Amino acid sequence: CVQRFDGLGNSISSMLSILQPIIIGFVMAFLMNPIMKFFEKWMLPIFLKHTKNENKTRKHVRLWTSIIALIILLGVITLFLISVIPQVYTTADTLIKNLNTQIAGVLDWANQVTRGHFEKALMDAKTDKNIDNAIESFKEWLQGYFHLDKHDEMIQTLTSWGINVGRGFINIIIGIIVSVYVLVSKETFKGHIKKVIYGIFKPHHANIVLEIGRKTNDIFYGFIIGKIIDSIIIGIICYVGMSILQMPYVFLSSVIVGVTNVIPVFGPYIGAIPTTIIIFLTNPVQGIYFLIFIFLLQQVDGNIIGPKILGDSTGISSFWVVFAIVVGGGLFGFFGMLLGVPTVAVLYYLGGRIARYMLRRRGLPEATDDYVMLKEIDLTSHKIIEKQPEDEIKTYVFKN
């Protein structure tokens, strides 16, 4: 695997591409499941009172609650896109039409802030010719990056984009159908999986596998659903705060901040960069105020809102959170950053179980706190011998 990592990666990518509609269906079912359970809990007792065939009624209620959950999910996504796309178009159109004026305004503001110390350089940069040259250079870089500078490559790139969009649309349609099937038959799926597990493993080991599976489900559900709720709250607070401060592009900025907030730690700052640039071009002072506002908002989220919603759903320290985001993002991009934290949390949980099992077999303590001040283990009694204060002093003197 190490020697042929590129080939393995290509094989995995091809397999994921083939399974994309199934993956989309399972992701949608994952998001729809809480909605379906809510309506099922409310509707099922009502229908069971007026039926003689309980199994048939349960199947019908499950089907209808799954469809209701699907309609709600698609409705939310559609409403989101209808609200965001016109805002993006309007903002982009305004920026493009007034870009020269806005850049000149930023340079004037910079000249005022620096009290004329760099007036000549700033005024030279402010000329229409220099601004146009800078914009043209950026356009050329953008065209080269997306291979739009050559006619044949541009046609090939646009064709590839069109094929991918069409394929993605078909995969989404298939995924919608799959999501309903998954929810309607989720108990049957669970039964098949459990039957296979108990067929492969001994009952004792199968029980452990199921316990790990339930723990994994709790970690992923708690983290992802909690993060979505947290991001919605942050987006709403951002909208209210920007409206009070009378900043431009309130809705678009709030959406960007809310969406990127699903990425732990770095997400809010990733979202703050483009929004700060957009606001800064319109009003430099408000751009700085927005940056300060986002910093304070994330402090509130990280210390108050986030812990209240997420709790200790992952059970890992801040170091492992950063580790998961860096490694996950480096290997799998955006989805690696999003799913890296719960994945590392599951691996951390498994590592902890294995470590405790090995220690238990050796008759050693399992608590981490018992090993913080450990010097050595007594080979006769298997008791921990802790470091003494004089040992710390000797170590310090020796190092110095």
Tab-separated table of C-alpha atoms in Angstrom:
chain	number	residue	atom	x	y	z
A	1	CYS	CA	0.000	0.000	0.000
A	2	VAL	CA	2.838	2.418	0.819
A	3	GLN	CA	4.795	1.619	-2.347
A	4	ARG	CA	1.717	1.923	-4.555
A	5	PHE	CA	-0.115	4.669	-2.665
A	6	ASP	CA	-0.969	6.641	-5.839
A	7	GLY	CA	-2.509	3.595	-7.512
A	8	LEU	CA	-4.420	2.740	-4.360
A	9	GLY	CA	-5.682	6.328	-4.136
A	10	ASN	CA	-6.847	6.240	-7.760
A	11	SER	CA	-8.645	2.945	-7.157
A	12	ILE	CA	-10.400	4.349	-4.091
A	13	SER	CA	-11.378	7.502	-6.029
A	14	SER	CA	-12.816	5.393	-8.852
A	15	MET	CA	-14.781	3.262	-6.413
A	16	LEU	CA	-16.125	6.339	-4.605
A	17	SER	CA	-17.132	7.838	-7.962
A	18	ILE	CA	-19.079	4.680	-8.832
A	19	LEU	CA	-20.717	4.580	-5.395
A	20	GLN	CA	-21.468	8.333	-5.348
A	21	PRO	CA	-25.286	8.006	-5.693
A	22	ILE	CA	-25.337	5.396	-2.897
A	23	ILE	CA	-23.171	7.640	-0.685
A	24	ILE	CA	-25.457	10.618	-1.404
A	25	GLY	CA	-28.457	8.469	-0.472
A	26	PHE	CA	-26.931	7.385	2.843
A	27	VAL	CA	-25.891	10.964	3.685
A	28	MET	CA	-29.414	12.212	2.965
A	29	ALA	CA	-30.888	9.369	5.040
A	30	PHE	CA	-28.493	10.300	7.855
A	31	LEU	CA	-29.807	13.895	7.812
A	32	MET	CA	-33.434	12.879	7.319
A	33	ASN	CA	-33.491	10.285	10.104
A	34	PRO	CA	-34.053	12.741	13.030
A	35	ILE	CA	-36.895	14.443	11.107
A	36	MET	CA	-38.468	11.089	10.244
A	37	LYS	CA	-38.234	9.860	13.851
A	38	PHE	CA	-39.878	13.071	15.097
A	39	PHE	CA	-42.915	12.691	12.809
A	40	GLU	CA	-43.076	8.920	13.300
A	41	LYS	CA	-43.163	9.320	17.075
A	42	TRP	CA	-46.104	11.719	16.697
A	43	MET	CA	-48.058	9.930	13.935
A	44	LEU	CA	-47.601	6.240	14.779
A	45	PRO	CA	-49.718	6.133	18.000
A	46	ILE	CA	-52.589	7.904	16.211
A	47	PHE	CA	-52.699	5.423	13.311
A	48	LEU	CA	-52.185	2.360	15.514
A	49	LYS	CA	-55.365	3.190	17.426
A	50	HIS	CA	-57.469	2.814	14.260
A	51	THR	CA	-55.949	-0.293	12.663
A	52	LYS	CA	-56.009	-4.050	13.063
A	53	ASN	CA	-52.888	-4.798	11.012
A	54	GLU	CA	-50.067	-3.265	13.061
A	55	ASN	CA	-47.166	-4.296	10.787
A	56	LYS	CA	-48.808	-2.885	7.665
A	57	THR	CA	-49.606	0.379	9.461
A	58	ARG	CA	-46.035	0.730	10.692
A	59	LYS	CA	-44.733	0.286	7.139
A	60	HIS	CA	-47.158	2.883	5.759
A	61	VAL	CA	-46.334	5.399	8.503
A	62	ARG	CA	-42.605	4.850	7.943
A	63	LEU	CA	-42.991	5.451	4.215
A	64	TRP	CA	-45.001	8.658	4.678
A	65	THR	CA	-42.733	10.042	7.414
A	66	SER	CA	-39.700	9.307	5.190
A	67	ILE	CA	-41.300	11.230	2.328
A	68	ILE	CA	-42.161	14.120	4.678
A	69	ALA	CA	-38.544	14.195	5.904
A	70	LEU	CA	-37.336	14.178	2.279
A	71	ILE	CA	-39.656	17.068	1.342
A	72	ILE	CA	-38.470	19.108	4.349
A	73	LEU	CA	-34.779	18.461	3.588
A	74	LEU	CA	-35.161	19.307	-0.124
A	75	GLY	CA	-37.281	22.337	0.798
A	76	VAL	CA	-34.612	23.680	3.130
A	77	ILE	CA	-31.869	23.139	0.525
A	78	THR	CA	-33.991	24.749	-2.230
A	79	LEU	CA	-34.871	27.725	-0.031
A	80	PHE	CA	-31.203	28.119	0.844
A	81	LEU	CA	-30.126	28.094	-2.817
A	82	ILE	CA	-32.932	30.464	-3.882
A	83	SER	CA	-31.881	32.890	-1.163
A	84	VAL	CA	-28.137	32.661	-1.688
A	85	ILE	CA	-27.674	32.497	-5.487
A	86	PRO	CA	-29.305	35.918	-6.243
A	87	GLN	CA	-27.270	37.459	-3.408
A	88	VAL	CA	-24.036	36.005	-4.819
A	89	TYR	CA	-24.893	37.233	-8.322
A	90	THR	CA	-25.826	40.729	-7.102
A	91	THR	CA	-22.695	41.025	-4.958
A	92	ALA	CA	-20.404	39.795	-7.752
A	93	ASP	CA	-22.065	42.136	-10.278
A	94	THR	CA	-21.697	45.126	-7.919
A	95	LEU	CA	-18.052	44.350	-7.173
A	96	ILE	CA	-17.139	43.898	-10.848
A	97	LYS	CA	-18.874	47.108	-11.967
A	98	ASN	CA	-17.434	49.248	-9.173
A	99	LEU	CA	-14.094	47.503	-8.608
A	100	ASN	CA	-11.959	50.428	-9.814
A	101	THR	CA	-13.840	52.900	-7.625
A	102	GLN	CA	-13.681	50.613	-4.598
A	103	ILE	CA	-9.943	49.974	-4.943
A	104	ALA	CA	-9.362	53.723	-5.316
A	105	GLY	CA	-11.416	54.300	-2.154
A	106	VAL	CA	-9.311	51.755	-0.226
A	107	LEU	CA	-6.117	53.490	-1.382
A	108	ASP	CA	-7.512	56.878	-0.267
A	109	TRP	CA	-8.345	55.400	3.129
A	110	ALA	CA	-4.834	53.924	3.386
A	111	ASN	CA	-3.381	57.358	2.592
A	112	GLN	CA	-5.455	58.926	5.390
A	113	VAL	CA	-4.482	56.248	7.905
A	114	THR	CA	-0.761	56.606	7.096
A	115	ARG	CA	-1.123	60.443	7.238
A	116	GLY	CA	0.382	60.904	3.787
A	117	HIS	CA	3.680	59.128	4.472
A	118	PHE	CA	3.193	56.919	1.392
A	119	GLU	CA	1.072	59.348	-0.593
A	120	LYS	CA	3.128	59.239	-3.795
A	121	ALA	CA	3.164	55.426	-3.997
A	122	LEU	CA	-0.520	55.166	-3.140
A	123	MET	CA	-1.589	57.876	-5.579
A	124	ASP	CA	0.482	56.257	-8.361
A	125	ALA	CA	-1.227	52.927	-7.640
A	126	LYS	CA	-4.602	54.705	-7.652
A	127	THR	CA	-4.406	55.693	-11.322
A	128	ASP	CA	-6.896	53.921	-13.583
A	129	LYS	CA	-4.070	52.487	-15.690
A	130	ASN	CA	-2.347	50.749	-12.758
A	131	ILE	CA	-5.632	49.458	-11.325
A	132	ASP	CA	-6.674	48.142	-14.759
A	133	ASN	CA	-3.278	46.441	-15.175
A	134	ALA	CA	-3.633	44.755	-11.776
A	135	ILE	CA	-7.154	43.563	-12.637
A	136	GLU	CA	-6.011	42.270	-16.032
A	137	SER	CA	-3.118	40.392	-14.406
A	138	PHE	CA	-5.555	38.761	-12.014
A	139	LYS	CA	-7.878	37.824	-14.903
A	140	GLU	CA	-4.975	36.264	-16.817
A	141	TRP	CA	-3.963	34.234	-13.756
A	142	LEU	CA	-7.566	33.109	-13.282
A	143	GLN	CA	-7.895	32.085	-16.929
A	144	GLY	CA	-4.626	30.153	-16.771
A	145	TYR	CA	-5.640	28.424	-13.548
A	146	PHE	CA	-8.938	27.187	-15.028
A	147	HIS	CA	-7.346	26.549	-18.474
A	148	LEU	CA	-9.536	29.198	-20.124
A	149	ASP	CA	-6.670	30.984	-21.870
A	150	LYS	CA	-6.531	28.495	-24.768
A	151	HIS	CA	-9.537	27.814	-26.977
A	152	ASP	CA	-9.193	24.005	-27.180
A	153	GLU	CA	-8.482	23.615	-23.455
A	154	MET	CA	-11.396	25.957	-22.621
A	155	ILE	CA	-13.829	23.824	-24.655
A	156	GLN	CA	-12.445	20.667	-23.039
A	157	THR	CA	-12.768	22.181	-19.532
A	158	LEU	CA	-16.324	23.445	-20.116
A	159	THR	CA	-17.331	20.078	-21.608
A	160	SER	CA	-15.880	18.282	-18.593
A	161	TRP	CA	-17.760	20.635	-16.243
A	162	GLY	CA	-20.995	20.045	-18.152
A	163	ILE	CA	-20.602	16.256	-18.003
A	164	ASN	CA	-19.819	16.393	-14.266
A	165	VAL	CA	-22.853	18.608	-13.593
A	166	GLY	CA	-25.129	16.261	-15.555
A	167	ARG	CA	-23.682	13.202	-13.835
A	168	GLY	CA	-24.012	14.894	-10.440
A	169	PHE	CA	-27.679	15.727	-11.134
A	170	ILE	CA	-28.425	12.092	-12.043
A	171	ASN	CA	-26.558	10.875	-8.945
A	172	ILE	CA	-28.630	13.205	-6.761
A	173	ILE	CA	-31.883	11.828	-8.246
A	174	ILE	CA	-30.718	8.262	-7.586
A	175	GLY	CA	-29.524	9.314	-4.105
A	176	ILE	CA	-32.989	10.686	-3.268
A	177	ILE	CA	-34.558	7.335	-4.152
A	178	VAL	CA	-31.885	5.446	-2.201
A	179	SER	CA	-32.396	7.634	0.890
A	180	VAL	CA	-36.101	6.730	1.077
A	181	TYR	CA	-35.337	3.026	0.624
A	182	VAL	CA	-32.695	3.196	3.381
A	183	LEU	CA	-35.068	4.841	5.871
A	184	VAL	CA	-38.012	2.575	5.059
A	185	SER	CA	-35.869	-0.563	5.454
A	186	LYS	CA	-33.345	0.596	8.060
A	187	GLU	CA	-34.371	-2.066	10.612
A	188	THR	CA	-33.930	-4.759	7.926
A	189	PHE	CA	-30.470	-3.353	7.077
A	190	LYS	CA	-29.541	-3.439	10.755
A	191	GLY	CA	-30.758	-7.038	11.002
A	192	HIS	CA	-28.653	-8.128	8.020
A	193	ILE	CA	-25.539	-6.435	9.408
A	194	LYS	CA	-25.994	-7.992	12.856
A	195	LYS	CA	-26.588	-11.421	11.329
A	196	VAL	CA	-23.336	-11.168	9.352
A	197	ILE	CA	-21.385	-9.943	12.409
A	198	TYR	CA	-22.618	-12.804	14.608
A	199	GLY	CA	-21.933	-15.226	11.765
A	200	ILE	CA	-18.313	-14.110	11.463
A	201	PHE	CA	-17.368	-13.480	15.118
A	202	LYS	CA	-17.896	-15.363	18.339
A	203	PRO	CA	-20.806	-13.954	20.404
A	204	HIS	CA	-18.476	-12.216	22.894
A	205	HIS	CA	-16.502	-10.502	20.139
A	206	ALA	CA	-19.662	-9.735	18.149
A	207	ASN	CA	-21.083	-7.927	21.188
A	208	ILE	CA	-17.944	-5.768	21.291
A	209	VAL	CA	-18.233	-5.006	17.555
A	210	LEU	CA	-21.849	-3.887	17.993
A	211	GLU	CA	-20.914	-1.779	21.011
A	212	ILE	CA	-18.174	-0.064	18.983
A	213	GLY	CA	-20.661	0.449	16.127
A	214	ARG	CA	-23.167	2.125	18.464
A	215	LYS	CA	-20.431	4.327	19.913
A	216	THR	CA	-19.316	5.318	16.396
A	217	ASN	CA	-22.900	6.195	15.479
A	218	ASP	CA	-23.282	8.315	18.634
A	219	ILE	CA	-20.021	10.175	17.945
A	220	PHE	CA	-20.830	10.946	14.297
A	221	TYR	CA	-24.472	11.812	14.974
A	222	GLY	CA	-23.663	13.957	17.997
A	223	PHE	CA	-20.899	15.832	16.196
A	224	ILE	CA	-22.432	16.369	12.732
A	225	ILE	CA	-26.007	17.180	13.776
A	226	GLY	CA	-24.722	19.309	16.664
A	227	LYS	CA	-22.330	21.156	14.344
A	228	ILE	CA	-25.117	21.877	11.853
A	229	ILE	CA	-27.332	23.322	14.619
A	230	ASP	CA	-24.397	25.318	15.985
A	231	SER	CA	-23.630	26.724	12.520
A	232	ILE	CA	-27.264	27.766	11.963
A	233	ILE	CA	-27.239	29.620	15.307
A	234	ILE	CA	-23.930	31.332	14.456
A	235	GLY	CA	-25.289	32.375	11.048
A	236	ILE	CA	-28.397	33.898	12.663
A	237	ILE	CA	-26.357	35.746	15.326
A	238	CYS	CA	-24.014	37.020	12.592
A	239	TYR	CA	-27.009	38.291	10.581
A	240	VAL	CA	-28.501	40.104	13.593
A	241	GLY	CA	-25.143	41.574	14.641
A	242	MET	CA	-24.278	42.822	11.145
A	243	SER	CA	-27.764	44.316	10.764
A	244	ILE	CA	-27.364	46.229	14.040
A	245	LEU	CA	-23.914	47.454	12.950
A	246	GLN	CA	-25.398	48.412	9.526
A	247	MET	CA	-22.764	46.550	7.513
A	248	PRO	CA	-23.087	45.767	3.788
A	249	TYR	CA	-23.801	42.298	2.329
A	250	VAL	CA	-25.422	41.131	5.586
A	251	PHE	CA	-27.206	38.033	4.276
A	252	LEU	CA	-24.368	36.757	2.062
A	253	SER	CA	-21.733	37.275	4.766
A	254	SER	CA	-23.885	35.504	7.373
A	255	VAL	CA	-24.415	32.534	5.070
A	256	ILE	CA	-20.679	32.214	4.352
A	257	VAL	CA	-19.811	32.434	8.062
A	258	GLY	CA	-22.532	29.917	8.985
A	259	VAL	CA	-21.611	27.383	6.274
A	260	THR	CA	-17.861	27.464	6.955
A	261	ASN	CA	-18.527	27.196	10.693
A	262	VAL	CA	-19.237	23.462	10.219
A	263	ILE	CA	-15.445	23.013	9.949
A	264	PRO	CA	-14.109	23.014	13.518
A	265	VAL	CA	-11.489	25.564	14.669
A	266	PHE	CA	-10.423	26.895	11.235
A	267	GLY	CA	-13.833	27.108	9.528
A	268	PRO	CA	-14.931	30.479	10.932
A	269	TYR	CA	-11.671	32.122	9.906
A	270	ILE	CA	-11.814	30.537	6.441
A	271	GLY	CA	-15.256	32.104	5.995
A	272	ALA	CA	-14.147	35.415	7.474
A	273	ILE	CA	-11.403	35.964	4.852
A	274	PRO	CA	-13.573	36.407	1.688
A	275	THR	CA	-16.334	38.257	3.555
A	276	THR	CA	-13.837	40.660	5.129
A	277	ILE	CA	-12.320	41.373	1.688
A	278	ILE	CA	-15.770	42.051	0.175
A	279	ILE	CA	-16.783	44.400	3.016
A	280	PHE	CA	-13.323	46.011	3.111
A	281	LEU	CA	-13.547	46.961	-0.573
A	282	THR	CA	-16.882	48.664	0.086
A	283	ASN	CA	-15.925	50.296	3.405
A	284	PRO	CA	-12.439	49.637	4.896
A	285	VAL	CA	-13.433	50.723	8.424
A	286	GLN	CA	-16.465	48.414	8.451
A	287	GLY	CA	-14.233	45.624	7.145
A	288	ILE	CA	-12.033	45.985	10.240
A	289	TYR	CA	-15.111	46.144	12.482
A	290	PHE	CA	-16.428	42.975	10.845
A	291	LEU	CA	-13.143	41.171	11.505
A	292	ILE	CA	-13.307	42.138	15.188
A	293	PHE	CA	-16.983	41.126	15.334
A	294	ILE	CA	-16.232	37.671	13.853
A	295	PHE	CA	-13.364	37.155	16.293
A	296	LEU	CA	-15.647	37.946	19.257
A	297	LEU	CA	-18.451	35.804	17.790
A	298	GLN	CA	-16.146	32.797	17.513
A	299	GLN	CA	-14.980	33.267	21.095
A	300	VAL	CA	-18.618	33.140	22.185
A	301	ASP	CA	-19.208	30.086	19.990
A	302	GLY	CA	-16.078	28.253	21.132
A	303	ASN	CA	-16.598	28.898	24.845
A	304	ILE	CA	-20.391	29.068	25.287
A	305	ILE	CA	-22.597	28.013	22.346
A	306	GLY	CA	-20.487	25.151	20.948
A	307	PRO	CA	-19.881	23.340	24.273
A	308	LYS	CA	-23.581	23.678	25.203
A	309	ILE	CA	-24.729	22.059	21.933
A	310	LEU	CA	-21.920	19.601	21.210
A	311	GLY	CA	-20.994	18.820	24.820
A	312	ASP	CA	-18.263	16.190	24.852
A	313	SER	CA	-19.594	14.345	21.807
A	314	THR	CA	-16.105	13.497	20.528
A	315	GLY	CA	-14.245	12.953	23.800
A	316	ILE	CA	-10.897	14.172	22.411
A	317	SER	CA	-8.669	17.076	23.397
A	318	SER	CA	-8.041	20.265	21.392
A	319	PHE	CA	-4.729	18.875	20.095
A	320	TRP	CA	-6.432	15.885	18.479
A	321	VAL	CA	-9.111	18.144	17.005
A	322	VAL	CA	-6.440	20.249	15.254
A	323	PHE	CA	-4.569	17.073	14.236
A	324	ALA	CA	-7.750	15.605	12.724
A	325	ILE	CA	-8.520	18.779	10.759
A	326	VAL	CA	-4.981	19.168	9.381
A	327	VAL	CA	-4.565	15.518	8.369
A	328	GLY	CA	-8.162	15.089	7.157
A	329	GLY	CA	-8.028	18.289	5.127
A	330	GLY	CA	-4.648	17.377	3.649
A	331	LEU	CA	-5.838	13.933	2.537
A	332	PHE	CA	-9.491	14.489	1.614
A	333	GLY	CA	-10.074	18.256	1.370
A	334	PHE	CA	-13.265	19.833	2.729
A	335	PHE	CA	-14.954	16.555	3.676
A	336	GLY	CA	-11.761	15.426	5.379
A	337	MET	CA	-11.815	18.570	7.519
A	338	LEU	CA	-15.494	18.021	8.340
A	339	LEU	CA	-15.357	14.281	9.105
A	340	GLY	CA	-11.777	14.139	10.397
A	341	VAL	CA	-12.757	15.034	13.970
A	342	PRO	CA	-15.387	12.291	14.526
A	343	THR	CA	-13.151	9.787	12.688
A	344	VAL	CA	-10.189	10.520	14.963
A	345	ALA	CA	-12.569	10.430	17.940
A	346	VAL	CA	-13.596	6.879	16.975
A	347	LEU	CA	-9.938	5.830	16.512
A	348	TYR	CA	-9.100	7.445	19.868
A	349	TYR	CA	-11.930	5.495	21.501
A	350	LEU	CA	-10.717	2.231	19.917
A	351	GLY	CA	-7.121	2.935	20.987
A	352	GLY	CA	-8.297	3.584	24.532
A	353	ARG	CA	-10.259	0.313	24.638
A	354	ILE	CA	-7.306	-1.685	23.342
A	355	ALA	CA	-4.922	-0.022	25.811
A	356	ARG	CA	-7.252	-0.703	28.750
A	357	TYR	CA	-7.678	-4.317	27.664
A	358	MET	CA	-3.900	-4.852	27.469
A	359	LEU	CA	-3.347	-3.215	30.862
A	360	ARG	CA	-6.133	-5.266	32.412
A	361	ARG	CA	-4.506	-8.476	31.182
A	362	ARG	CA	-1.265	-7.432	32.888
A	363	GLY	CA	-3.020	-6.506	36.126
A	364	LEU	CA	-2.064	-2.821	35.809
A	365	PRO	CA	-4.177	0.297	36.553
A	366	GLU	CA	-6.288	1.567	33.638
A	367	ALA	CA	-6.753	5.249	34.588
A	368	THR	CA	-4.532	7.739	32.743
A	369	ASP	CA	-4.060	9.860	35.884
A	370	ASP	CA	-2.258	6.950	37.533
A	371	TYR	CA	0.533	7.199	34.931
A	372	VAL	CA	1.123	10.963	34.985
A	373	MET	CA	3.659	10.857	37.830
A	374	LEU	CA	4.825	7.283	37.140
A	375	LYS	CA	8.511	6.544	37.614
A	376	GLU	CA	8.368	2.777	37.172
A	377	ILE	CA	6.262	-0.323	37.884
A	378	ASP	CA	7.260	-2.595	40.751
A	379	LEU	CA	7.933	-5.952	39.108
A	380	THR	CA	6.802	-7.950	42.145
A	381	SER	CA	3.617	-6.195	43.233
A	382	HIS	CA	2.784	-4.527	39.867
A	383	LYS	CA	2.192	-1.303	41.795
A	384	ILE	CA	3.048	2.134	40.424
A	385	ILE	CA	6.067	3.881	41.921
A	386	GLU	CA	5.636	7.628	41.531
A	387	LYS	CA	8.336	10.244	40.994
A	388	GLN	CA	9.495	12.019	44.123
A	389	PRO	CA	10.131	15.776	44.268
A	390	GLU	CA	13.899	15.197	44.567
A	391	ASP	CA	13.786	13.208	41.307
A	392	GLU	CA	12.337	16.235	39.541
A	393	ILE	CA	15.069	18.464	41.020
A	394	LYS	CA	17.828	16.056	39.931
A	395	THR	CA	16.407	15.901	36.404
A	396	TYR	CA	16.223	19.707	36.195
A	397	VAL	CA	19.828	20.147	37.402
A	398	PHE	CA	21.091	17.449	35.042
A	399	LYS	CA	19.378	19.071	32.030
A	400	ASN	CA	20.745	22.504	32.926
